[in-house]
Short mmCIF file of C-alpha atoms in Angstrom, two decimals:
data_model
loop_
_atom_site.label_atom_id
_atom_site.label_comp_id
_atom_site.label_asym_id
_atom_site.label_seq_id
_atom_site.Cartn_x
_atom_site.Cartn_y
_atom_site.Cartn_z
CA UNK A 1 0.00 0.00 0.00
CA UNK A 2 2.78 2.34 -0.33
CA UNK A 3 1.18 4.24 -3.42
CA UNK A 4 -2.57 3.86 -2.44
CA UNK A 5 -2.60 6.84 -0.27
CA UNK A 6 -1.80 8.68 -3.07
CA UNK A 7 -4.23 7.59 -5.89
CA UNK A 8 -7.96 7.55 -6.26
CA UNK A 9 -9.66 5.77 -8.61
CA UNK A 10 -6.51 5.45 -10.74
CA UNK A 11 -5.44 8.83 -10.44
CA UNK A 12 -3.10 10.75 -8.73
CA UNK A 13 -3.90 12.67 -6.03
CA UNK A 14 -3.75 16.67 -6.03
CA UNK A 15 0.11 17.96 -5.93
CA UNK A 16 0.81 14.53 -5.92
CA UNK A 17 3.97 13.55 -8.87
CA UNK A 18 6.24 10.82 -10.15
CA UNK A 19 9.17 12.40 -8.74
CA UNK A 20 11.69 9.31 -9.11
CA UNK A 21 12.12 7.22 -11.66
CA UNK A 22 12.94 3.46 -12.66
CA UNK A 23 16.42 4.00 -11.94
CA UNK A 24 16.44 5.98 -8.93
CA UNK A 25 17.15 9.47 -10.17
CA UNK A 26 15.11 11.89 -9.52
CA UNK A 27 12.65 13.41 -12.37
CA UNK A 28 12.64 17.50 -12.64
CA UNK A 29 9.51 18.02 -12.51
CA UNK A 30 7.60 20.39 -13.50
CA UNK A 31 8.69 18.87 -16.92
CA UNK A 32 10.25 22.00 -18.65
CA UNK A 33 9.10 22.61 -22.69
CA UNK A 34 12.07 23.13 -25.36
CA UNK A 35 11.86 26.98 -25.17
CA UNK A 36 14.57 28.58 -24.43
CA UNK A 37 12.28 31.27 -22.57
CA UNK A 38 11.02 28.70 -20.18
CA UNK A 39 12.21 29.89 -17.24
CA UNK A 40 12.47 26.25 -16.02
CA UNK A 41 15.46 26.55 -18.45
CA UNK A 42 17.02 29.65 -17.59
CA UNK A 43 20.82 29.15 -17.07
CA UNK A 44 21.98 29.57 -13.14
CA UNK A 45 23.12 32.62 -13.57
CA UNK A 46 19.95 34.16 -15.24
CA UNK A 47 17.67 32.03 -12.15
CA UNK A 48 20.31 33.84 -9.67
CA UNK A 49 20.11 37.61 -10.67
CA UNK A 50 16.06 37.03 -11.13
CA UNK A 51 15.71 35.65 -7.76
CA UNK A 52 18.15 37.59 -5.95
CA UNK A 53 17.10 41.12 -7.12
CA UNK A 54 13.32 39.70 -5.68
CA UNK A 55 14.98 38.66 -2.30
CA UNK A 56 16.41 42.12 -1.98
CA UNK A 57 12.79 43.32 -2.55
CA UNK A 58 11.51 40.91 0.13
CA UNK A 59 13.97 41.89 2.44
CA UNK A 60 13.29 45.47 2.37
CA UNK A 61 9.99 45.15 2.60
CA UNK A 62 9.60 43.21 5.59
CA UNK A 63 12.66 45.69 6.93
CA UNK A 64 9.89 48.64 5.86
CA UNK A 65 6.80 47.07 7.80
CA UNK A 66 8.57 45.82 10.85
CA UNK A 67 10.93 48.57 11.89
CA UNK A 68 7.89 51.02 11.75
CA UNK A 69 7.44 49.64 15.39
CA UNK A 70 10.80 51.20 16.47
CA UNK A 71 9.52 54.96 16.00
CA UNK A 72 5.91 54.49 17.19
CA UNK A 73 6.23 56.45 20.30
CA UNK A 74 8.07 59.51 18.38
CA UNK A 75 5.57 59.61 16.04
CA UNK A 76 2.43 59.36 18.52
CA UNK A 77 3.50 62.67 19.97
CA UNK A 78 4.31 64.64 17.15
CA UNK A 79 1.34 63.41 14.90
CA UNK A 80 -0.70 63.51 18.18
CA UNK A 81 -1.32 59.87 18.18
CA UNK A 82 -2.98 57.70 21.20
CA UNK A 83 -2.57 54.00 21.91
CA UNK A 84 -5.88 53.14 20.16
CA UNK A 85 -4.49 55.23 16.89
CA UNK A 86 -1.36 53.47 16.46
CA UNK A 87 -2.63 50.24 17.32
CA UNK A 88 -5.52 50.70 14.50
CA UNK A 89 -2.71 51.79 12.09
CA UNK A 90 -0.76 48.44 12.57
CA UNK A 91 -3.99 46.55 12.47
CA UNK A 92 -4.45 48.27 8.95
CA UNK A 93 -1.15 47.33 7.81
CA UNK A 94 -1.81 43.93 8.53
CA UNK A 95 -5.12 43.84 6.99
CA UNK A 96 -3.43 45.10 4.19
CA UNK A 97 -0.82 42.61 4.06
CA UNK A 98 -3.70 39.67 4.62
CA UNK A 99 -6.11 40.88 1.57
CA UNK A 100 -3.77 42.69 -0.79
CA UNK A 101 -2.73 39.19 -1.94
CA UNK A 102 -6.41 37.76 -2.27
CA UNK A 103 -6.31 40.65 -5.13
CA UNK A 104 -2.98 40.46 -6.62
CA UNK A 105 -2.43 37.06 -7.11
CA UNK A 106 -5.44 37.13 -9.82
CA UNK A 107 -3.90 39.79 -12.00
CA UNK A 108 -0.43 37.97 -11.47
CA UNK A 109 -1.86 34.79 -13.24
CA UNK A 110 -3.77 36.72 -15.89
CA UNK A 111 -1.17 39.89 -16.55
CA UNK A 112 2.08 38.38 -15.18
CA UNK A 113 4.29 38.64 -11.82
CA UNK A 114 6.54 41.33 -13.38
CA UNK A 115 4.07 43.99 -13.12
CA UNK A 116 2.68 43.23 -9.85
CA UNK A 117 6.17 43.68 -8.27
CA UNK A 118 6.93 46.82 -9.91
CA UNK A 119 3.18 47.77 -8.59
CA UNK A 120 4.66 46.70 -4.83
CA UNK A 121 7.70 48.41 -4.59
CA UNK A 122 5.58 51.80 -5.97
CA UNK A 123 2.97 51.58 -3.55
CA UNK A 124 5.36 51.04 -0.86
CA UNK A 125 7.43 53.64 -2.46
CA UNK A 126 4.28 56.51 -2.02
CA UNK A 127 3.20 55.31 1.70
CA UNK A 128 7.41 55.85 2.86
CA UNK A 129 7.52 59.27 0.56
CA UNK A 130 3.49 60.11 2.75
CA UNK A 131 4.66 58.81 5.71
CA UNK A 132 8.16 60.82 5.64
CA UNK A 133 6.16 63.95 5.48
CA UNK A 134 3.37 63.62 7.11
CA UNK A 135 1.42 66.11 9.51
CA UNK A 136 -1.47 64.90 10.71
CA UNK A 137 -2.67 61.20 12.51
CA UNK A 138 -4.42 60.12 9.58
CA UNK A 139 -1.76 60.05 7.55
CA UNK A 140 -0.01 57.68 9.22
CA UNK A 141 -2.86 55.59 9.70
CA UNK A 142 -3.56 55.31 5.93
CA UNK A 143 0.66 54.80 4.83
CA UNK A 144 0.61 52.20 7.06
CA UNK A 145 -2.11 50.36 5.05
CA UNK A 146 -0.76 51.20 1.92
CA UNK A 147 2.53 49.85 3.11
CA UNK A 148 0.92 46.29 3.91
CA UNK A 149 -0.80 46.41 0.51
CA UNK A 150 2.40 46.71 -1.31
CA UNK A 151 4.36 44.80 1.17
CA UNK A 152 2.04 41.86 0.64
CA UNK A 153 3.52 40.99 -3.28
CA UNK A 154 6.61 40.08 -1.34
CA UNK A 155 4.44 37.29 0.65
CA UNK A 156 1.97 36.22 -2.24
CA UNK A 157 3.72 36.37 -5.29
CA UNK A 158 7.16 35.19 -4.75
CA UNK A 159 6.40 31.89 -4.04
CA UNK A 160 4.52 31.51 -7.76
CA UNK A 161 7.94 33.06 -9.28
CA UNK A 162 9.83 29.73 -7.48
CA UNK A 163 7.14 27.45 -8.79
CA UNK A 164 7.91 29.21 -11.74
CA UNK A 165 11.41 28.92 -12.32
CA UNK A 166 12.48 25.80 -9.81
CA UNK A 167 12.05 22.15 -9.88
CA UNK A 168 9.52 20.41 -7.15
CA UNK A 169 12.63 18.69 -5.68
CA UNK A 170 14.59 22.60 -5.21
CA UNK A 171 11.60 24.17 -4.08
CA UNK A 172 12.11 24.37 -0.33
CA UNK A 173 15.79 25.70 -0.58
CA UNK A 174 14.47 28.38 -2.89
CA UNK A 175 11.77 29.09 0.18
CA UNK A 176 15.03 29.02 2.47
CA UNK A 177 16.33 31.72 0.78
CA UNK A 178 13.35 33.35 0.14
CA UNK A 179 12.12 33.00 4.52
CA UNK A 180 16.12 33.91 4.78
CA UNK A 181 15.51 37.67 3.30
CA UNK A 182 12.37 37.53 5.39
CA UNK A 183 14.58 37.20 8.36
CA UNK A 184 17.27 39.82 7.37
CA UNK A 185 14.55 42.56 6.56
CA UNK A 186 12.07 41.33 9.75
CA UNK A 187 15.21 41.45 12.41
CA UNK A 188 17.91 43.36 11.07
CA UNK A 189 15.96 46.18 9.62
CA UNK A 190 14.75 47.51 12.97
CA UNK A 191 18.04 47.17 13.96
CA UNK A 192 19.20 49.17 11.26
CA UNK A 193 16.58 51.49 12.05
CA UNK A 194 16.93 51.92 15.60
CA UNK A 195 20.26 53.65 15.06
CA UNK A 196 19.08 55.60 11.90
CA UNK A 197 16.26 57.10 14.41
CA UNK A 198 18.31 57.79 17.12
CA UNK A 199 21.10 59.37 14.89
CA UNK A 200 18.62 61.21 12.67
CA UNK A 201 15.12 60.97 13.64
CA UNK A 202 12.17 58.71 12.99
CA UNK A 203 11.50 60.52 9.52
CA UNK A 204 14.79 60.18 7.95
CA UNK A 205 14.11 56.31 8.47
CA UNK A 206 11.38 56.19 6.00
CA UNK A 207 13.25 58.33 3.50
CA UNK A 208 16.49 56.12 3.74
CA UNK A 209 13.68 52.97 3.13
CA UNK A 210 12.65 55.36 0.17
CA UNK A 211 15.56 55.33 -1.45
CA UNK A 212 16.69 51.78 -0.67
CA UNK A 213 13.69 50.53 -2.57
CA UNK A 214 13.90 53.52 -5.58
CA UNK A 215 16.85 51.36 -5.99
CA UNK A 216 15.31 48.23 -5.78
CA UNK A 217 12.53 49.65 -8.73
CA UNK A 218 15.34 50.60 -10.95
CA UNK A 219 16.90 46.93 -10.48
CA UNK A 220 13.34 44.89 -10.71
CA UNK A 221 13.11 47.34 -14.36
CA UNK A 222 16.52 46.28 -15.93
CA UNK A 223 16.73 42.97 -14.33
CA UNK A 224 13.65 41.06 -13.00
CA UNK A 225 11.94 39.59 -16.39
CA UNK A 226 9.10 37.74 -16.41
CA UNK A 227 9.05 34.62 -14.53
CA UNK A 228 5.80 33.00 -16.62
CA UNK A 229 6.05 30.96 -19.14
CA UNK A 230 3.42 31.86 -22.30
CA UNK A 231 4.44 29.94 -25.43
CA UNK A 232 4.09 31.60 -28.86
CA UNK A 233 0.19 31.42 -30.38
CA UNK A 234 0.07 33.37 -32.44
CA UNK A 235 -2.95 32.05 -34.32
CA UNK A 236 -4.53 31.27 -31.21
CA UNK A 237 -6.25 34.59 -30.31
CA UNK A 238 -7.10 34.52 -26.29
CA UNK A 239 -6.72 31.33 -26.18
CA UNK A 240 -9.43 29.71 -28.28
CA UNK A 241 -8.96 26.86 -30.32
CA UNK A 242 -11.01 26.10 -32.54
CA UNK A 243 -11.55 22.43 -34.61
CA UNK A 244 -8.05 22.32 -33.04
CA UNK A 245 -6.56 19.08 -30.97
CA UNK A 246 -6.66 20.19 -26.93
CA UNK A 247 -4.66 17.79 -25.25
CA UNK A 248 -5.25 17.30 -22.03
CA UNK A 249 -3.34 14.97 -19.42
CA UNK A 250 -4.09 12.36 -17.17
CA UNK A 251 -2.74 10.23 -14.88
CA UNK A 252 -4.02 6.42 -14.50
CA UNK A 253 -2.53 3.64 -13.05
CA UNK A 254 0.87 5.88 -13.03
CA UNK A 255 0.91 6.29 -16.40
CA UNK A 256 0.84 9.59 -18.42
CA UNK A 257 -2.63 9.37 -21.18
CA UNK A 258 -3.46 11.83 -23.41
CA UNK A 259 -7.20 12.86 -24.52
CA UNK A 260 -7.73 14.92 -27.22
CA UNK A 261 -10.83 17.02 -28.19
CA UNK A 262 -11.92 18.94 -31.74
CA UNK A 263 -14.55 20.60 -29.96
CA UNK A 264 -13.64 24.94 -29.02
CA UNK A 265 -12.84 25.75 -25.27
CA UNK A 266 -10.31 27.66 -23.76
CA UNK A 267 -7.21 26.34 -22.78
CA UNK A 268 -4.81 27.73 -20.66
CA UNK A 269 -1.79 28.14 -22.90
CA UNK A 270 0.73 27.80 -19.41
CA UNK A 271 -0.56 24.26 -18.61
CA UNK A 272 -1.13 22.94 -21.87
CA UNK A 273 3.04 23.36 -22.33
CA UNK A 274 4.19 22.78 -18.92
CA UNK A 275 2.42 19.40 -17.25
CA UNK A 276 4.49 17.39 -19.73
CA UNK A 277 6.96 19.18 -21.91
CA UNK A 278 5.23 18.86 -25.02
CA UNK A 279 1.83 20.64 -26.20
CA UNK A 280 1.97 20.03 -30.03
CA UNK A 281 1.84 23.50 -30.38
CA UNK A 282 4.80 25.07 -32.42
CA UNK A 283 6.69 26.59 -30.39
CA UNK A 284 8.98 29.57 -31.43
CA UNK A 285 13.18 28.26 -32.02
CA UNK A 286 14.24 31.71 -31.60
CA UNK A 287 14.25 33.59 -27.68
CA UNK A 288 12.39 36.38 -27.24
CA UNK A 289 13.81 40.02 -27.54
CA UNK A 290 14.81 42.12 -24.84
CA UNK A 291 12.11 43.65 -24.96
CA UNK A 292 9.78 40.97 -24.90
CA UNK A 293 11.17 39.73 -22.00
CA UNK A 294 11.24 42.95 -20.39
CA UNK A 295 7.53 43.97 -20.96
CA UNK A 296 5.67 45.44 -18.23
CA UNK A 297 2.52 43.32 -18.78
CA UNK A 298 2.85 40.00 -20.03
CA UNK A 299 -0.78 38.95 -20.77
CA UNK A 300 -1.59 35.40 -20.62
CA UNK A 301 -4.92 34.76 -21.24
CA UNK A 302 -5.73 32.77 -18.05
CA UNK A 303 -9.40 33.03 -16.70
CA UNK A 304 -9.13 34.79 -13.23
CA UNK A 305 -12.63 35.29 -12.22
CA UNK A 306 -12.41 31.83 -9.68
CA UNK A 307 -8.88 32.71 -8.25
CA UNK A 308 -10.38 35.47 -6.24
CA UNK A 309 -11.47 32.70 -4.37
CA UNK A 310 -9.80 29.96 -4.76
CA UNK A 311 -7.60 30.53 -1.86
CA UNK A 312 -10.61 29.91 0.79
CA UNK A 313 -11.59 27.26 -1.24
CA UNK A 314 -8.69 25.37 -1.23
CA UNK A 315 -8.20 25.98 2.52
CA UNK A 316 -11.41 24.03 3.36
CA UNK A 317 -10.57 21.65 0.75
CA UNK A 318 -7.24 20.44 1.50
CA UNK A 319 -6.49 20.04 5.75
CA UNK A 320 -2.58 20.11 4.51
CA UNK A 321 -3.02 23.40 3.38
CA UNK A 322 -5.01 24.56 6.26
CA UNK A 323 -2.60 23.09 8.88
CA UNK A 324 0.28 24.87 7.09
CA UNK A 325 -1.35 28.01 6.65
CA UNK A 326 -2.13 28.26 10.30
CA UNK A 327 1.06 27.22 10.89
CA UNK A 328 2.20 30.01 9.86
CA UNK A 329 -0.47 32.51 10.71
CA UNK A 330 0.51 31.49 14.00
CA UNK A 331 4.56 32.11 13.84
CA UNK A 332 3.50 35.84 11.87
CA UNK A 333 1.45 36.68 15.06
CA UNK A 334 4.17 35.60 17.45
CA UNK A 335 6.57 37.62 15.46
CA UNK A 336 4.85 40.21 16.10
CA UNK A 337 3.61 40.11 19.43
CA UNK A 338 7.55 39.44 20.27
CA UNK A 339 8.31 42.90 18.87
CA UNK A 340 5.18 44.73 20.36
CA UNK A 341 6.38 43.47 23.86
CA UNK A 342 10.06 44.61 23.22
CA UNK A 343 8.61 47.96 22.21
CA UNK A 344 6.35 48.07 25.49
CA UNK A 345 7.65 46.39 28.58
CA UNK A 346 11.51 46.50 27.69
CA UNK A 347 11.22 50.55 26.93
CA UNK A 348 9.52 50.64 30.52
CA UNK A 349 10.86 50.06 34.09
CA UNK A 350 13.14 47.72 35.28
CA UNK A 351 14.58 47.85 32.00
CA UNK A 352 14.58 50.60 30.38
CA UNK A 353 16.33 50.32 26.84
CA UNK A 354 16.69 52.56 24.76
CA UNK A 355 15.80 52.85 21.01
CA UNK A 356 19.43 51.27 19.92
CA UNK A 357 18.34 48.75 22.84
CA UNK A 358 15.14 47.72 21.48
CA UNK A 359 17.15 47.30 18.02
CA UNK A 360 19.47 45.02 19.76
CA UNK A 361 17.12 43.10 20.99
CA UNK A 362 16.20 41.74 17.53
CA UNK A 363 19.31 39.51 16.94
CA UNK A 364 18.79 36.59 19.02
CA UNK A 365 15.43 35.74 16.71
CA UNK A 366 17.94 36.89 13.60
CA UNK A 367 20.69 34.31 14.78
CA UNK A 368 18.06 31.24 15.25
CA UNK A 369 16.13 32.51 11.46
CA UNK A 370 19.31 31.97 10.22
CA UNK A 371 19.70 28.34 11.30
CA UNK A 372 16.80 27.48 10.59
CA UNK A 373 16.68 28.37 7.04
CA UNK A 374 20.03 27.58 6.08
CA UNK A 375 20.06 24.14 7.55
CA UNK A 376 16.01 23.26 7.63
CA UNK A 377 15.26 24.21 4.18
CA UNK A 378 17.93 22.05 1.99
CA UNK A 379 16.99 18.69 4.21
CA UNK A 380 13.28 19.50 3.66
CA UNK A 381 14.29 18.69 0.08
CA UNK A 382 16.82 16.00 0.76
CA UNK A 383 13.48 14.70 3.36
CA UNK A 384 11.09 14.28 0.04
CA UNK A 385 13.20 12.32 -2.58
CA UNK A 386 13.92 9.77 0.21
CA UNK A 387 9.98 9.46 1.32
CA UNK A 388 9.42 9.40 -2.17
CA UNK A 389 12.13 6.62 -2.72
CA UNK A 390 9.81 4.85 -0.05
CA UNK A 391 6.08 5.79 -1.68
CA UNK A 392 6.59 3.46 -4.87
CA UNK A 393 9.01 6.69 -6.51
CA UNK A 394 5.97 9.69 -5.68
CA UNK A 395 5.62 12.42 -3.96
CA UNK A 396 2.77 13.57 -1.84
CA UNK A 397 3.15 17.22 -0.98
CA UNK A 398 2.06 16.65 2.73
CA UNK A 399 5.20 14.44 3.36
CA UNK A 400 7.07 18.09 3.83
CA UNK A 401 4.84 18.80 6.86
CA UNK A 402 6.73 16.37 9.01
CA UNK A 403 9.12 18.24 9.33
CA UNK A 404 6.85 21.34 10.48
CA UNK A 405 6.78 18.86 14.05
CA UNK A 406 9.62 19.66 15.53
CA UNK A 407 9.31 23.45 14.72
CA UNK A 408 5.93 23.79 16.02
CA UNK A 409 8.11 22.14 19.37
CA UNK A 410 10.56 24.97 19.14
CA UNK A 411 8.48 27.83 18.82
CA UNK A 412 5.72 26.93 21.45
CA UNK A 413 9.03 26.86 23.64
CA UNK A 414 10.60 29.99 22.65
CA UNK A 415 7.59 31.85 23.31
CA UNK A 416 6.66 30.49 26.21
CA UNK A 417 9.90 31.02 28.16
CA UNK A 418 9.88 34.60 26.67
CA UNK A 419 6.46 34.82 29.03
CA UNK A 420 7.61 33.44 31.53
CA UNK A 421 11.01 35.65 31.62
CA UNK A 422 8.94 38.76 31.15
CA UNK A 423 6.71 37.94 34.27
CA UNK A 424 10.10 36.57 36.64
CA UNK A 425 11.39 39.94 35.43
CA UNK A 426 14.03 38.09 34.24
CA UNK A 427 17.33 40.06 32.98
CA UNK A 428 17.70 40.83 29.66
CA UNK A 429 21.76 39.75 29.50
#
């Protein structure tokens, strides 16, 4: 029974792949096309500057939303602030950050990823510029929600460019590097930024952000192309084919079949090419332009109007989704709660530390990120060939959340003697 868990009827189950074959190796899945533009066959070097230009923009922009805790208490007296004003404006940015991607990831599938990133880093761009200048309590209460808006491409998008351009069997250390900038920008920005406001004031914080992501827009511009793959139809207007073969692909009995139809629907031109590597479509021998590649909107004909709610569907739907979802709903609100005490009881009496202090404070959690996703994220990998070695050669995506145990362990123990040292009054060395 080591494969009937994962098939139905004959078929595989959701997420569910041949990921090793006869001989042992391991298959790249998905399987990429002949096109030189897939970015499944990108060279390292062109995967590298694409991903690591995004990581920057992750990295800032969890450094942008989380070090706006550090100045909180400067700018609640000179906006004339109370505790019920700045705790609705982080409660916007959040609610920005939670929705903005129930919206974006939509027009990412139908328009592209490219402009939804260069989207991000302008909104976020604006609310720093607003929130630099601003006069009145209001305005800070609506920057902060436009921050979480734009902030929240660099939580829902960037993991479809890493199914876009990585294998299933490299996917989690491309999410170690990705949770890795998370880290950098989440701990070491208000670090960063605790000097920067004691040196200079809370508003030259926001315009040194400013400028660190003007230069991240002028990098995503020149460098960041588009991560999805849309083969060449050129005959195929919007994706209808008409008294055309649609091939469509199943799997039975673990075998790849094939069912064509002459009858007009709409395909999606993305999965027709990638489930298998082959479409029967022509596709183009030459790569695209420059400019092609560097388009602002690459449209790709996908139907969006169920993806604005796909996302709550497939939570009810699939319990491995829910579980790792509020998995890390969980670890987010910890995060956060952990710097909302520093800010609070630390700042207060017997402690007493200062803004650098409170900066400080933020590299124990950095050290232990680091760890984690350096050393976590390559054996999650290492973790799935092996059970799938073990499952008849396939791979079930909840065979990753095994390795979620232990963390859950580490985190529930982290925070709780956190509690318990605030309460003993414990000292802070």
């Amino acid at each position: 029974m080591k494969a009937a868990a994962a098939t139905v009827a004959g078929a595989l189950s959701p997420g569910s792949v041949k990921l090793i074959g006869l001989s042992g190796s391991v298959i790249s899945y998905p399987k990429p096309t002949d096109d030189y533009d897939d970015p499944l066959n990108w060279s390292l070097r062109r995967k590298a500057v694409h991903f690591g230009v995004v990581l920057l923009f992750v990295a800032t922009s969890f450094a942008s939303t989380d070090s706006t805790i550090i100045y909180h208490d400067l700018a609640k007296a000179e906006l004339g602030l109370n505790e019920q004003g700045v705790a609705t404006a982080s409660a916007l940015r959040f609610l920005g950050l939670a929705l903005g991607g129930v919206v974006l990831v939509p027009l990412a599938y139908r328009y592209g990823r490219r402009p939804i990133y260069l989207v991000g880093v302008v909104v976020q761009l604006a609310s720093l510029v607003w929130a630099a200048t601003a006069r009145n309590g209001w305005e800070f209460t609506v920057t902060n929600c436009m921050a979480g808006v734009g902030a929240s491409v660099s939580q829902a998008i960037v993991p479809l460019t890493i199914t876009d351009v990585f294998f299933i069997h490299q996917f989690a250390t491309a999410y170690g590097w990705y949770v890795f900038a998370q880290g950098v920008g989440a701990f070491l920005g208000p670090l960063l930024a605790s000097f920067v406001v004691a040196a200079q004031g809370w508003r030259m914080m926001s315009w040194w952000m400013a400028a660190t992501l003007l230069a991240i827009a002028v990098l995503m511009l020149f460098l960041v192309e588009e991560s999805t793959f849309v083969p060449n139809m050129d005959t195929q207007n919007d994706c209808k084919i008409s008294e055309a073969r649609v091939v469509d692909r199943r799997t039975e009995n673990g075998k790849e079949q094939f069912v064509t139809s002459t009858s007009r629907e709409t395909v999606d031109p993305v999965e027709l090419n990638r489930p298998y590597g082959g479409s029967g479509l022509e596709l183009p021998p030459a790569a695209k332009s420059l400019r092609q590649r560097l388009a602002v909107i690459t449209p790709t004909g996908r139907p969006i109007g169920e993806r604005f709610m796909s996302c709550f569907v497939i939570l009810v739907r699939f319990p491995g989704v829910a579980y790792a979802a509020l998995t890390y709903g969980t670890i987010m609100l910890w995060l956060e709660l952990f710097n909302y005490e520093i800010i609070t009881v630390f700042t207060a009496s017997p402690y007493n530390l200062n803004t650098q202090g409170t900066g400080l404070f933020n590299l124990a959690p950095l050290l232990g990120h680091l760890v984690g996703t350096i050393a976590i994220a390559p054996l999650s990998d290492r973790w799935i060939v092996t059970r799938a070695k073990a499952n008849a050669g396939l791979h079930e995506p909840e065979a990753r959340l095994w390795l979620s145990l232990p963390a859950g362990v580490l985190v529930a123990a982290g925070a709780l003697m956190f509690g318990i040292g605030i309460s003993e009054t414990v000292t802070t060395a």
